[in-house]
mmCIF file of C-alpha atoms in Angstrom:
data_model
loop_
_atom_site.group_PDB
_atom_site.id
_atom_site.type_symbol
_atom_site.label_atom_id
_atom_site.label_comp_id
_atom_site.label_asym_id
_atom_site.label_seq_id
_atom_site.Cartn_x
_atom_site.Cartn_y
_atom_site.Cartn_z
ATOM 1 C CA UNK P 203 27.430 8.917 6.184
ATOM 2 C CA UNK P 204 27.115 6.686 3.402
ATOM 3 C CA UNK P 205 24.253 7.143 0.151
ATOM 4 C CA UNK P 206 23.087 3.581 0.643
ATOM 5 C CA UNK P 207 21.908 3.978 5.221
ATOM 6 C CA UNK P 208 20.343 7.703 3.400
ATOM 7 C CA UNK P 209 17.373 5.869 1.475
ATOM 8 C CA UNK P 210 15.499 3.165 3.607
ATOM 9 C CA UNK P 211 13.143 2.833 0.011
ATOM 10 C CA UNK P 212 13.691 0.614 -2.200
ATOM 11 C CA UNK P 213 14.442 1.199 -4.868
ATOM 12 C CA UNK P 214 11.764 -1.202 -7.115
ATOM 13 C CA UNK P 215 8.737 1.017 -4.240
ATOM 14 C CA UNK P 216 6.580 3.281 -6.267
ATOM 15 C CA UNK P 217 3.725 4.090 -3.145
ATOM 16 C CA UNK P 218 3.487 2.537 0.325
ATOM 17 C CA UNK P 219 -0.287 3.459 2.577
ATOM 18 C CA UNK P 220 1.154 3.981 5.922
ATOM 19 C CA UNK P 221 -1.983 4.936 6.794
ATOM 20 C CA UNK P 222 -3.406 1.326 6.561
ATOM 21 C CA UNK P 223 -1.073 0.120 8.693
ATOM 22 C CA UNK P 224 -2.005 2.682 11.905
ATOM 23 C CA UNK P 225 -5.616 1.852 11.219
ATOM 24 C CA UNK P 226 -6.086 -1.581 10.596
ATOM 25 C CA UNK P 227 -4.147 -4.635 11.621
ATOM 26 C CA UNK P 228 -2.867 -6.289 8.442
ATOM 27 C CA UNK P 229 -4.050 -9.757 8.174
ATOM 28 C CA UNK P 230 -2.702 -11.995 5.135
ATOM 29 C CA UNK P 231 -1.254 -10.068 2.152
ATOM 30 C CA UNK P 232 -1.669 -10.748 -0.849
ATOM 31 C CA UNK P 233 0.314 -9.820 -4.757
ATOM 32 C CA UNK P 234 -2.020 -8.550 -7.314
ATOM 33 C CA UNK P 235 -1.754 -6.604 -11.185
ATOM 34 C CA UNK P 236 -3.501 -3.866 -11.628
ATOM 35 C CA UNK P 237 -5.046 -2.929 -15.171
ATOM 36 C CA UNK P 238 -3.636 0.673 -15.998
ATOM 37 C CA UNK P 239 -3.274 3.177 -19.057
ATOM 38 C CA UNK P 240 -0.323 4.247 -20.312
ATOM 39 C CA UNK P 241 0.007 7.760 -18.811
ATOM 40 C CA UNK P 242 -0.127 6.437 -15.513
ATOM 41 C CA UNK P 243 2.885 3.969 -16.092
ATOM 42 C CA UNK P 244 4.643 7.010 -16.907
ATOM 43 C CA UNK P 245 3.149 8.890 -13.456
ATOM 44 C CA UNK P 246 3.997 5.697 -12.142
ATOM 45 C CA UNK P 247 7.750 5.906 -12.773
ATOM 46 C CA UNK P 248 8.085 9.226 -11.356
ATOM 47 C CA UNK P 249 6.757 8.442 -7.982
ATOM 48 C CA UNK P 250 3.159 10.718 -9.142
ATOM 49 C CA UNK P 251 1.211 8.179 -6.339
ATOM 50 C CA UNK P 252 -0.908 8.084 -3.643
ATOM 51 C CA UNK P 253 -2.426 5.256 -1.402
ATOM 52 C CA UNK P 254 -3.763 7.095 1.420
ATOM 53 C CA UNK P 255 -7.264 6.339 1.297
ATOM 54 C CA UNK P 256 -7.126 3.422 -1.002
ATOM 55 C CA UNK P 257 -9.209 0.658 -0.321
ATOM 56 C CA UNK P 258 -10.298 -2.469 -3.095
ATOM 57 C CA UNK P 259 -13.777 -3.500 -3.869
ATOM 58 C CA UNK P 260 -15.202 -7.447 -5.153
ATOM 59 C CA UNK P 261 -17.405 -6.919 -7.176
ATOM 60 C CA UNK P 262 -18.403 -10.242 -9.132
ATOM 61 C CA UNK P 263 -15.777 -12.113 -8.899
ATOM 62 C CA UNK P 264 -14.066 -9.090 -9.592
ATOM 63 C CA UNK P 265 -11.212 -7.197 -7.597
ATOM 64 C CA UNK P 266 -11.438 -2.901 -8.511
ATOM 65 C CA UNK P 267 -8.985 -0.368 -6.758
ATOM 66 C CA UNK P 268 -10.946 2.940 -5.909
ATOM 67 C CA UNK P 269 -9.430 5.552 -4.162
ATOM 68 C CA UNK P 270 -6.579 5.406 -6.165
ATOM 69 C CA UNK P 271 -4.424 9.020 -6.876
ATOM 70 C CA UNK P 272 -2.142 8.696 -10.154
ATOM 71 C CA UNK P 273 -1.300 12.353 -10.656
ATOM 72 C CA UNK P 274 -0.715 12.595 -14.813
ATOM 73 C CA UNK P 275 2.097 14.700 -16.402
ATOM 74 C CA UNK P 276 1.511 16.610 -18.540
ATOM 75 C CA UNK P 277 3.838 16.101 -20.919
ATOM 76 C CA UNK P 278 2.456 12.177 -20.552
ATOM 77 C CA UNK P 279 -1.060 12.754 -21.370
ATOM 78 C CA UNK P 280 -1.431 15.822 -23.835
ATOM 79 C CA UNK P 281 -3.654 13.241 -26.222
ATOM 80 C CA UNK P 282 -6.239 11.622 -23.384
ATOM 81 C CA UNK P 283 -7.820 12.845 -20.923
ATOM 82 C CA UNK P 284 -6.299 11.643 -17.445
ATOM 83 C CA UNK P 285 -8.883 10.605 -14.872
ATOM 84 C CA UNK P 286 -6.527 11.102 -12.115
ATOM 85 C CA UNK P 287 -8.939 8.423 -9.540
ATOM 86 C CA UNK P 288 -10.132 6.464 -11.944
ATOM 87 C CA UNK P 289 -11.078 2.973 -10.567
ATOM 88 C CA UNK P 290 -8.352 0.701 -11.825
ATOM 89 C CA UNK P 291 -8.996 -3.631 -12.087
ATOM 90 C CA UNK P 292 -6.650 -5.426 -9.776
ATOM 91 C CA UNK P 293 -5.776 -9.510 -11.836
ATOM 92 C CA UNK P 294 -5.985 -11.624 -8.770
ATOM 93 C CA UNK P 295 -5.782 -15.770 -9.292
ATOM 94 C CA UNK P 296 -9.735 -16.770 -8.560
ATOM 95 C CA UNK P 297 -8.816 -18.872 -5.065
ATOM 96 C CA UNK P 298 -7.656 -15.254 -4.446
ATOM 97 C CA UNK P 299 -10.678 -13.680 -5.150
ATOM 98 C CA UNK P 300 -12.476 -16.447 -3.796
ATOM 99 C CA UNK P 301 -10.643 -15.896 0.132
ATOM 100 C CA UNK P 302 -10.136 -11.880 -0.223
ATOM 101 C CA UNK P 303 -14.241 -12.199 -0.296
ATOM 102 C CA UNK P 304 -14.894 -14.791 2.286
ATOM 103 C CA UNK P 305 -13.117 -12.861 4.464
ATOM 104 C CA UNK P 306 -14.743 -8.892 3.294
ATOM 105 C CA UNK P 307 -18.119 -10.988 4.226
ATOM 106 C CA UNK P 308 -17.376 -11.466 8.170
ATOM 107 C CA UNK P 309 -18.172 -8.257 10.304
ATOM 108 C CA UNK P 310 -15.097 -5.846 10.910
ATOM 109 C CA UNK P 311 -12.609 -7.128 7.779
ATOM 110 C CA UNK P 312 -12.134 -5.159 4.686
ATOM 111 C CA UNK P 313 -9.634 -5.468 2.214
ATOM 112 C CA UNK P 314 -7.194 -2.763 1.583
ATOM 113 C CA UNK P 315 -4.032 -1.822 -0.774
ATOM 114 C CA UNK P 316 -0.694 -1.781 1.155
ATOM 115 C CA UNK P 317 2.040 -0.693 -1.388
ATOM 116 C CA UNK P 318 2.038 0.342 -5.219
ATOM 117 C CA UNK P 319 5.311 -1.518 -6.635
ATOM 118 C CA UNK P 320 7.596 -2.385 -9.450
ATOM 119 C CA UNK P 321 8.427 -6.628 -10.518
ATOM 120 C CA UNK P 322 10.821 -6.123 -13.691
ATOM 121 C CA UNK P 323 8.755 -4.274 -15.352
ATOM 122 C CA UNK P 324 5.051 -4.676 -14.249
ATOM 123 C CA UNK P 325 3.597 -2.830 -11.456
ATOM 124 C CA UNK P 326 2.313 -4.477 -8.193
ATOM 125 C CA UNK P 327 0.281 -4.275 -5.711
ATOM 126 C CA UNK P 328 0.346 -5.638 -1.988
ATOM 127 C CA UNK P 329 -3.624 -6.255 -1.374
ATOM 128 C CA UNK P 330 -3.964 -6.799 2.486
ATOM 129 C CA UNK P 331 -7.454 -8.176 4.530
ATOM 130 C CA UNK P 332 -7.098 -6.083 7.342
ATOM 131 C CA UNK P 333 -9.432 -6.047 10.544
ATOM 132 C CA UNK P 334 -10.087 -1.470 11.538
ATOM 133 C CA UNK P 335 -8.056 -0.273 14.905
ATOM 134 C CA UNK P 336 -9.608 1.294 17.699
ATOM 135 C CA UNK P 337 -8.059 4.324 19.433
ATOM 136 C CA UNK P 338 -7.119 2.527 22.261
ATOM 137 C CA UNK P 339 -4.964 -0.167 20.120
ATOM 138 C CA UNK P 340 -3.813 2.450 17.532
ATOM 139 C CA UNK P 341 -2.744 3.856 21.296
ATOM 140 C CA UNK P 342 -0.845 1.212 22.444
ATOM 141 C CA UNK P 343 1.108 0.489 19.303
ATOM 142 C CA UNK P 344 2.020 3.451 19.254
ATOM 143 C CA UNK P 345 3.492 3.201 22.487
ATOM 144 C CA UNK P 346 4.776 -0.489 21.360
ATOM 145 C CA UNK P 347 6.614 1.163 18.680
ATOM 146 C CA UNK P 348 8.080 4.560 20.537
ATOM 147 C CA UNK P 349 9.767 1.615 23.299
ATOM 148 C CA UNK P 350 11.469 0.001 20.499
ATOM 149 C CA UNK P 351 12.994 3.035 19.383
ATOM 150 C CA UNK P 352 13.852 3.467 23.058
ATOM 151 C CA UNK P 353 15.916 0.212 23.652
ATOM 152 C CA UNK P 354 17.587 0.071 20.188
ATOM 153 C CA UNK P 355 18.608 3.425 21.106
ATOM 154 C CA UNK P 356 19.632 2.194 25.054
ATOM 155 C CA UNK P 357 21.198 -0.436 23.535
ATOM 156 C CA UNK P 358 23.363 1.413 20.897
ATOM 157 C CA UNK P 359 24.363 3.821 23.930
ATOM 158 C CA UNK P 360 25.525 0.610 26.151
ATOM 159 C CA UNK P 361 27.504 -0.989 23.479
ATOM 160 C CA UNK P 362 29.527 2.230 23.012
#
């Protein structure tokens, strides 16, 4: 087995929010920049971030990322007081902000951050409009995913 097959995550991916795909139907996604401090960028290079309970709050024409936890490195943050759970501003175009704001005003719609990644030397966030799943929807999506895996396994064994 080659080394390329072992690693399924691309090199530019920092962290992914797998729980969001389980809990929500993802509808539209946007690319947003993030306003970060220096120690946060150093921690993100080491992939010391979590997006599990993160969400996007849109307030007074601006978007903010809440619940994103970036663990500070001990060597990088000796001269600053690092707050790992601080609120970070997301950088979006006005049209995108208006679209997110109008969509989140509808019942059942929310805005979540699905992943953080590198684009050249900048950190970008993939922000998605999402609609909450109910428990029976979650079970059916798990069934579909398992059936797709079984189909691939059957095809692979029948081709041998």
